[in-house]
N, C-alpha and C. Protein backbone atom coordinates (compact mmCIF):
# COMPACT_ATOMS: atom_id res chain seq x y z
N MET A 1 -27.74 4.53 -16.94
CA MET A 1 -27.02 5.37 -17.86
C MET A 1 -25.67 5.71 -17.24
N SER A 2 -24.63 5.35 -17.89
CA SER A 2 -23.30 5.61 -17.33
C SER A 2 -22.64 6.78 -18.07
N MET A 3 -21.85 7.51 -17.30
CA MET A 3 -21.14 8.65 -17.86
C MET A 3 -19.83 8.18 -18.49
N SER A 4 -19.40 8.92 -19.47
CA SER A 4 -18.10 8.60 -20.02
C SER A 4 -17.02 9.01 -19.02
N ARG A 5 -15.86 8.43 -19.16
CA ARG A 5 -14.77 8.71 -18.23
C ARG A 5 -14.34 10.18 -18.28
N LYS A 6 -14.29 10.75 -19.49
CA LYS A 6 -13.87 12.15 -19.63
C LYS A 6 -14.88 13.09 -18.97
N LEU A 7 -16.16 12.82 -19.16
CA LEU A 7 -17.19 13.66 -18.56
C LEU A 7 -17.15 13.54 -17.04
N LYS A 8 -16.97 12.36 -16.55
CA LYS A 8 -16.90 12.14 -15.11
C LYS A 8 -15.71 12.87 -14.51
N ASN A 9 -14.54 12.78 -15.15
CA ASN A 9 -13.35 13.49 -14.66
C ASN A 9 -13.55 14.99 -14.70
N PHE A 10 -14.18 15.49 -15.75
CA PHE A 10 -14.44 16.92 -15.86
C PHE A 10 -15.36 17.39 -14.73
N LEU A 11 -16.43 16.66 -14.48
CA LEU A 11 -17.35 17.04 -13.42
C LEU A 11 -16.69 16.97 -12.04
N CYS A 12 -15.86 15.99 -11.85
CA CYS A 12 -15.16 15.86 -10.57
C CYS A 12 -14.23 17.03 -10.33
N ARG A 13 -13.51 17.42 -11.37
CA ARG A 13 -12.58 18.54 -11.22
C ARG A 13 -13.32 19.87 -11.11
N SER A 14 -14.37 20.05 -11.90
CA SER A 14 -15.07 21.32 -11.94
C SER A 14 -15.90 21.58 -10.69
N PHE A 15 -16.64 20.59 -10.26
CA PHE A 15 -17.56 20.80 -9.14
C PHE A 15 -17.08 20.16 -7.84
N ARG A 16 -15.84 19.70 -7.86
CA ARG A 16 -15.21 19.08 -6.69
C ARG A 16 -16.04 17.92 -6.14
N TRP A 17 -16.62 17.18 -7.05
CA TRP A 17 -17.32 15.97 -6.65
C TRP A 17 -16.30 14.96 -6.18
N GLU A 18 -16.71 14.11 -5.32
CA GLU A 18 -15.80 13.08 -4.85
C GLU A 18 -15.80 11.94 -5.86
N CYS A 19 -14.66 11.72 -6.45
CA CYS A 19 -14.50 10.63 -7.41
C CYS A 19 -13.80 9.49 -6.70
N ARG A 20 -14.45 8.39 -6.64
CA ARG A 20 -13.89 7.24 -5.95
C ARG A 20 -13.12 6.37 -6.94
N LYS A 21 -11.89 6.13 -6.57
CA LYS A 21 -11.09 5.19 -7.34
C LYS A 21 -11.26 3.81 -6.73
N LYS A 22 -10.99 2.82 -7.52
CA LYS A 22 -11.05 1.44 -7.05
C LYS A 22 -9.93 1.24 -6.03
N PRO A 23 -10.23 0.66 -4.85
CA PRO A 23 -9.16 0.41 -3.88
C PRO A 23 -8.12 -0.54 -4.46
N LEU A 24 -6.91 -0.41 -3.97
CA LEU A 24 -5.80 -1.19 -4.51
C LEU A 24 -6.02 -2.69 -4.34
N TYR A 25 -6.68 -3.09 -3.27
CA TYR A 25 -6.88 -4.53 -3.06
C TYR A 25 -7.88 -5.13 -4.04
N GLN A 26 -8.67 -4.30 -4.70
CA GLN A 26 -9.63 -4.81 -5.68
C GLN A 26 -9.06 -4.88 -7.09
N LYS A 27 -7.88 -4.32 -7.28
CA LYS A 27 -7.24 -4.39 -8.59
C LYS A 27 -6.50 -5.71 -8.73
N SER A 28 -6.29 -6.13 -9.96
CA SER A 28 -5.59 -7.40 -10.16
C SER A 28 -4.11 -7.21 -9.85
N LEU A 29 -3.54 -8.22 -9.21
CA LEU A 29 -2.15 -8.17 -8.80
C LEU A 29 -1.32 -9.12 -9.65
N PRO A 30 -0.07 -8.75 -9.94
CA PRO A 30 0.79 -9.67 -10.70
C PRO A 30 1.21 -10.84 -9.82
N SER A 31 1.47 -11.97 -10.44
CA SER A 31 1.95 -13.11 -9.66
C SER A 31 3.38 -12.84 -9.24
N VAL A 32 3.72 -13.34 -8.05
CA VAL A 32 5.04 -13.04 -7.50
C VAL A 32 5.55 -14.25 -6.72
N GLN A 33 6.84 -14.45 -6.75
CA GLN A 33 7.51 -15.45 -5.92
C GLN A 33 8.59 -14.71 -5.13
N TYR A 34 8.48 -14.74 -3.80
CA TYR A 34 9.44 -14.02 -2.97
C TYR A 34 10.73 -14.83 -2.85
N ASP A 35 11.84 -14.11 -2.92
CA ASP A 35 13.12 -14.76 -2.67
C ASP A 35 13.44 -14.66 -1.18
N GLU A 36 14.58 -15.17 -0.80
CA GLU A 36 14.97 -15.22 0.61
C GLU A 36 15.07 -13.82 1.22
N SER A 37 15.51 -12.84 0.45
CA SER A 37 15.66 -11.48 0.99
C SER A 37 14.31 -10.87 1.37
N ILE A 38 13.27 -11.13 0.58
CA ILE A 38 11.94 -10.60 0.91
C ILE A 38 11.39 -11.30 2.15
N ARG A 39 11.61 -12.60 2.27
CA ARG A 39 11.14 -13.31 3.46
C ARG A 39 11.84 -12.79 4.72
N GLU A 40 13.14 -12.55 4.62
CA GLU A 40 13.88 -11.99 5.75
C GLU A 40 13.39 -10.57 6.06
N LEU A 41 13.09 -9.81 5.01
CA LEU A 41 12.56 -8.46 5.20
C LEU A 41 11.24 -8.50 5.96
N LEU A 42 10.37 -9.44 5.62
CA LEU A 42 9.10 -9.57 6.33
C LEU A 42 9.32 -9.90 7.80
N LYS A 43 10.21 -10.85 8.09
CA LYS A 43 10.49 -11.21 9.48
C LYS A 43 11.06 -10.03 10.25
N ASP A 44 12.05 -9.37 9.67
CA ASP A 44 12.70 -8.26 10.35
C ASP A 44 11.76 -7.07 10.55
N SER A 45 10.94 -6.79 9.55
CA SER A 45 10.04 -5.64 9.67
C SER A 45 8.95 -5.90 10.71
N TYR A 46 8.51 -7.15 10.85
CA TYR A 46 7.53 -7.44 11.90
C TYR A 46 8.18 -7.34 13.27
N ALA A 47 9.41 -7.82 13.39
CA ALA A 47 10.12 -7.71 14.67
C ALA A 47 10.38 -6.25 15.02
N LEU A 48 10.65 -5.43 14.02
CA LEU A 48 10.93 -4.02 14.24
C LEU A 48 9.68 -3.25 14.63
N CYS A 49 8.59 -3.47 13.90
CA CYS A 49 7.38 -2.68 14.10
C CYS A 49 6.44 -3.26 15.15
N GLY A 50 6.31 -4.57 15.17
CA GLY A 50 5.42 -5.20 16.13
C GLY A 50 3.96 -5.18 15.75
N SER A 51 3.64 -4.78 14.53
CA SER A 51 2.26 -4.79 14.08
C SER A 51 2.21 -5.21 12.61
N VAL A 52 1.07 -5.69 12.19
CA VAL A 52 0.91 -6.14 10.81
C VAL A 52 0.97 -4.96 9.86
N ASP A 53 0.29 -3.88 10.20
CA ASP A 53 0.29 -2.70 9.32
C ASP A 53 1.70 -2.12 9.19
N GLY A 54 2.41 -2.05 10.30
CA GLY A 54 3.79 -1.57 10.25
C GLY A 54 4.68 -2.47 9.43
N MET A 55 4.50 -3.78 9.59
CA MET A 55 5.28 -4.74 8.82
C MET A 55 5.06 -4.53 7.32
N LEU A 56 3.81 -4.37 6.93
CA LEU A 56 3.49 -4.19 5.52
C LEU A 56 4.02 -2.86 4.99
N ALA A 57 3.95 -1.81 5.81
CA ALA A 57 4.43 -0.50 5.39
C ALA A 57 5.94 -0.52 5.17
N VAL A 58 6.67 -1.07 6.12
CA VAL A 58 8.13 -1.14 6.00
C VAL A 58 8.53 -2.05 4.85
N SER A 59 7.84 -3.16 4.71
CA SER A 59 8.16 -4.09 3.62
C SER A 59 7.89 -3.47 2.26
N ALA A 60 6.81 -2.72 2.14
CA ALA A 60 6.50 -2.06 0.87
C ALA A 60 7.53 -1.00 0.54
N GLU A 61 8.04 -0.35 1.57
CA GLU A 61 9.03 0.70 1.35
C GLU A 61 10.39 0.13 0.95
N LYS A 62 10.78 -0.97 1.58
CA LYS A 62 12.14 -1.49 1.39
C LYS A 62 12.25 -2.63 0.39
N ALA A 63 11.14 -3.12 -0.11
CA ALA A 63 11.19 -4.23 -1.07
C ALA A 63 11.81 -3.76 -2.38
N GLY A 64 12.64 -4.59 -2.95
CA GLY A 64 13.31 -4.23 -4.20
C GLY A 64 12.43 -4.48 -5.42
N SER A 65 11.53 -5.41 -5.31
CA SER A 65 10.68 -5.80 -6.43
C SER A 65 9.41 -4.95 -6.47
N LYS A 66 9.06 -4.46 -7.66
CA LYS A 66 7.82 -3.68 -7.80
C LYS A 66 6.59 -4.55 -7.55
N LYS A 67 6.68 -5.81 -7.96
CA LYS A 67 5.56 -6.72 -7.76
C LYS A 67 5.31 -6.95 -6.28
N ALA A 68 6.38 -7.13 -5.52
CA ALA A 68 6.24 -7.33 -4.07
C ALA A 68 5.67 -6.08 -3.42
N LYS A 69 6.12 -4.90 -3.85
CA LYS A 69 5.59 -3.65 -3.30
C LYS A 69 4.09 -3.55 -3.53
N LYS A 70 3.64 -3.91 -4.73
CA LYS A 70 2.21 -3.85 -5.02
C LYS A 70 1.42 -4.79 -4.12
N HIS A 71 1.96 -5.97 -3.86
CA HIS A 71 1.28 -6.93 -3.00
C HIS A 71 1.17 -6.39 -1.57
N PHE A 72 2.25 -5.82 -1.05
CA PHE A 72 2.23 -5.29 0.31
C PHE A 72 1.30 -4.08 0.41
N GLN A 73 1.28 -3.23 -0.60
CA GLN A 73 0.38 -2.08 -0.60
C GLN A 73 -1.08 -2.53 -0.70
N ALA A 74 -1.34 -3.57 -1.48
CA ALA A 74 -2.71 -4.10 -1.58
C ALA A 74 -3.16 -4.69 -0.25
N ALA A 75 -2.26 -5.34 0.46
CA ALA A 75 -2.61 -5.90 1.77
C ALA A 75 -2.93 -4.78 2.76
N ARG A 76 -2.15 -3.71 2.74
CA ARG A 76 -2.45 -2.55 3.61
C ARG A 76 -3.79 -1.92 3.22
N SER A 77 -4.03 -1.82 1.93
CA SER A 77 -5.30 -1.27 1.46
C SER A 77 -6.46 -2.12 1.94
N TYR A 78 -6.30 -3.43 1.92
CA TYR A 78 -7.35 -4.33 2.39
C TYR A 78 -7.61 -4.11 3.89
N LEU A 79 -6.55 -3.97 4.66
CA LEU A 79 -6.72 -3.77 6.11
C LEU A 79 -7.38 -2.43 6.43
N LYS A 80 -7.18 -1.43 5.59
CA LYS A 80 -7.73 -0.10 5.88
C LYS A 80 -9.10 0.13 5.26
N GLU A 81 -9.33 -0.37 4.04
CA GLU A 81 -10.52 0.01 3.29
C GLU A 81 -11.57 -1.08 3.15
N SER A 82 -11.22 -2.30 3.41
CA SER A 82 -12.18 -3.39 3.25
C SER A 82 -13.18 -3.39 4.40
N PRO A 83 -14.40 -3.84 4.15
CA PRO A 83 -15.35 -3.94 5.27
C PRO A 83 -14.98 -5.07 6.23
N TYR A 84 -14.14 -6.00 5.82
CA TYR A 84 -13.82 -7.16 6.67
C TYR A 84 -12.58 -6.93 7.53
N LYS A 85 -11.50 -6.43 6.94
CA LYS A 85 -10.27 -6.08 7.65
C LYS A 85 -9.66 -7.23 8.44
N ASP A 86 -9.67 -8.43 7.91
CA ASP A 86 -9.10 -9.57 8.63
C ASP A 86 -7.67 -9.81 8.19
N TYR A 87 -6.86 -10.24 9.15
CA TYR A 87 -5.44 -10.47 8.91
C TYR A 87 -5.21 -11.65 7.98
N GLU A 88 -6.02 -12.68 8.09
CA GLU A 88 -5.80 -13.87 7.28
C GLU A 88 -5.85 -13.56 5.79
N THR A 89 -6.87 -12.87 5.36
CA THR A 89 -7.00 -12.54 3.95
C THR A 89 -5.91 -11.57 3.53
N ALA A 90 -5.63 -10.58 4.35
CA ALA A 90 -4.60 -9.59 4.00
C ALA A 90 -3.25 -10.25 3.82
N LEU A 91 -2.90 -11.16 4.74
CA LEU A 91 -1.56 -11.76 4.69
C LEU A 91 -1.47 -12.93 3.72
N TYR A 92 -2.46 -13.81 3.71
CA TYR A 92 -2.39 -14.99 2.83
C TYR A 92 -2.67 -14.63 1.37
N VAL A 93 -3.71 -13.87 1.14
CA VAL A 93 -4.16 -13.61 -0.24
C VAL A 93 -3.38 -12.47 -0.88
N TYR A 94 -3.26 -11.34 -0.17
CA TYR A 94 -2.66 -10.16 -0.78
C TYR A 94 -1.15 -10.06 -0.57
N ALA A 95 -0.65 -10.32 0.64
CA ALA A 95 0.78 -10.18 0.90
C ALA A 95 1.55 -11.46 0.63
N GLY A 96 0.89 -12.59 0.60
CA GLY A 96 1.58 -13.86 0.41
C GLY A 96 1.84 -14.18 -1.04
N ASP A 97 2.76 -15.14 -1.24
CA ASP A 97 3.06 -15.57 -2.61
C ASP A 97 2.63 -17.01 -2.86
N GLY A 98 2.05 -17.66 -1.86
CA GLY A 98 1.57 -19.02 -2.02
C GLY A 98 2.57 -20.09 -1.63
N SER A 99 3.79 -19.71 -1.28
CA SER A 99 4.79 -20.70 -0.90
C SER A 99 4.60 -21.13 0.55
N ALA A 100 5.11 -22.30 0.87
CA ALA A 100 4.97 -22.83 2.23
C ALA A 100 5.75 -22.00 3.25
N GLU A 101 6.91 -21.48 2.86
CA GLU A 101 7.71 -20.68 3.78
C GLU A 101 7.00 -19.39 4.18
N VAL A 102 6.43 -18.71 3.20
CA VAL A 102 5.73 -17.46 3.49
C VAL A 102 4.46 -17.74 4.27
N LYS A 103 3.78 -18.83 3.97
CA LYS A 103 2.57 -19.18 4.70
C LYS A 103 2.89 -19.45 6.17
N THR A 104 3.98 -20.14 6.44
CA THR A 104 4.40 -20.40 7.81
C THR A 104 4.74 -19.10 8.53
N LEU A 105 5.41 -18.20 7.84
CA LEU A 105 5.75 -16.89 8.41
C LEU A 105 4.49 -16.10 8.75
N MET A 106 3.53 -16.11 7.84
CA MET A 106 2.28 -15.37 8.07
C MET A 106 1.48 -16.00 9.22
N GLU A 107 1.50 -17.33 9.33
CA GLU A 107 0.82 -17.99 10.46
C GLU A 107 1.43 -17.55 11.78
N THR A 108 2.75 -17.45 11.83
CA THR A 108 3.42 -17.00 13.04
C THR A 108 3.02 -15.57 13.40
N VAL A 109 2.95 -14.72 12.40
CA VAL A 109 2.54 -13.33 12.63
C VAL A 109 1.11 -13.27 13.16
N ILE A 110 0.22 -14.05 12.58
CA ILE A 110 -1.19 -14.05 13.00
C ILE A 110 -1.31 -14.59 14.43
N ARG A 111 -0.59 -15.67 14.73
CA ARG A 111 -0.63 -16.20 16.10
C ARG A 111 -0.13 -15.18 17.11
N THR A 112 0.93 -14.48 16.78
CA THR A 112 1.47 -13.46 17.67
C THR A 112 0.47 -12.34 17.89
N GLU A 113 -0.20 -11.92 16.83
CA GLU A 113 -1.22 -10.86 16.96
C GLU A 113 -2.39 -11.34 17.83
N ILE A 114 -2.79 -12.58 17.68
CA ILE A 114 -3.89 -13.12 18.50
C ILE A 114 -3.48 -13.16 19.96
N ARG A 115 -2.26 -13.59 20.22
CA ARG A 115 -1.79 -13.64 21.60
C ARG A 115 -1.68 -12.26 22.21
N LYS A 116 -1.29 -11.28 21.42
CA LYS A 116 -1.23 -9.91 21.93
C LYS A 116 -2.61 -9.41 22.34
N ARG A 117 -3.59 -9.71 21.52
CA ARG A 117 -4.96 -9.22 21.81
C ARG A 117 -5.60 -9.96 22.98
N GLN A 118 -5.25 -11.22 23.16
CA GLN A 118 -5.85 -12.00 24.24
C GLN A 118 -5.03 -11.91 25.52
N GLY A 119 -3.87 -11.32 25.48
CA GLY A 119 -3.03 -11.20 26.66
C GLY A 119 -2.33 -12.49 27.03
N LEU A 120 -2.11 -13.37 26.05
CA LEU A 120 -1.42 -14.63 26.31
C LEU A 120 0.08 -14.40 26.20
N PRO A 121 0.86 -15.20 26.91
CA PRO A 121 2.32 -15.02 26.81
C PRO A 121 2.82 -15.43 25.43
N LEU A 122 3.80 -14.68 24.96
CA LEU A 122 4.38 -14.96 23.65
C LEU A 122 5.49 -15.97 23.79
N LYS A 123 5.52 -16.94 22.89
CA LYS A 123 6.56 -17.97 22.94
C LYS A 123 7.63 -17.68 21.92
C-alpha cells in the first residue's frame, strides 16, 4: 500500500519523519556534448584541486552550461551516496559526455589517482 505524495509530505513535515529524496545520480540526465572550454575547465580544476571530488565541485560551480553542471553534480552525488563509489563510473558515466577527448582526460585523472594511492611517481 503506497501513500500519496501529499500525505507523505504532510507526515514528513508534521512528524519530522525523514523523507528520502532520490539521489541525483539516480535521476535521468540530459545528453550533453562538452565544448573546448569545459574540457579545459576540467583539466584546470583537477590541476588546481588535486582530487576528483574537488575537480567535480569546481567544474560544477564554474561551468556555463546547466546540463554540464547537472552531470558534474550527479558524479559527485555518485561518489558520496552510491554504495560503490568508484571513479570509473563517476567520471565515465556521469561526468563524461562520451567523446574520445573527455574519455582520455578522465583516464589520465584516474591513472593519477591510482598512482597517488599506490605511492608511484607521477609522470
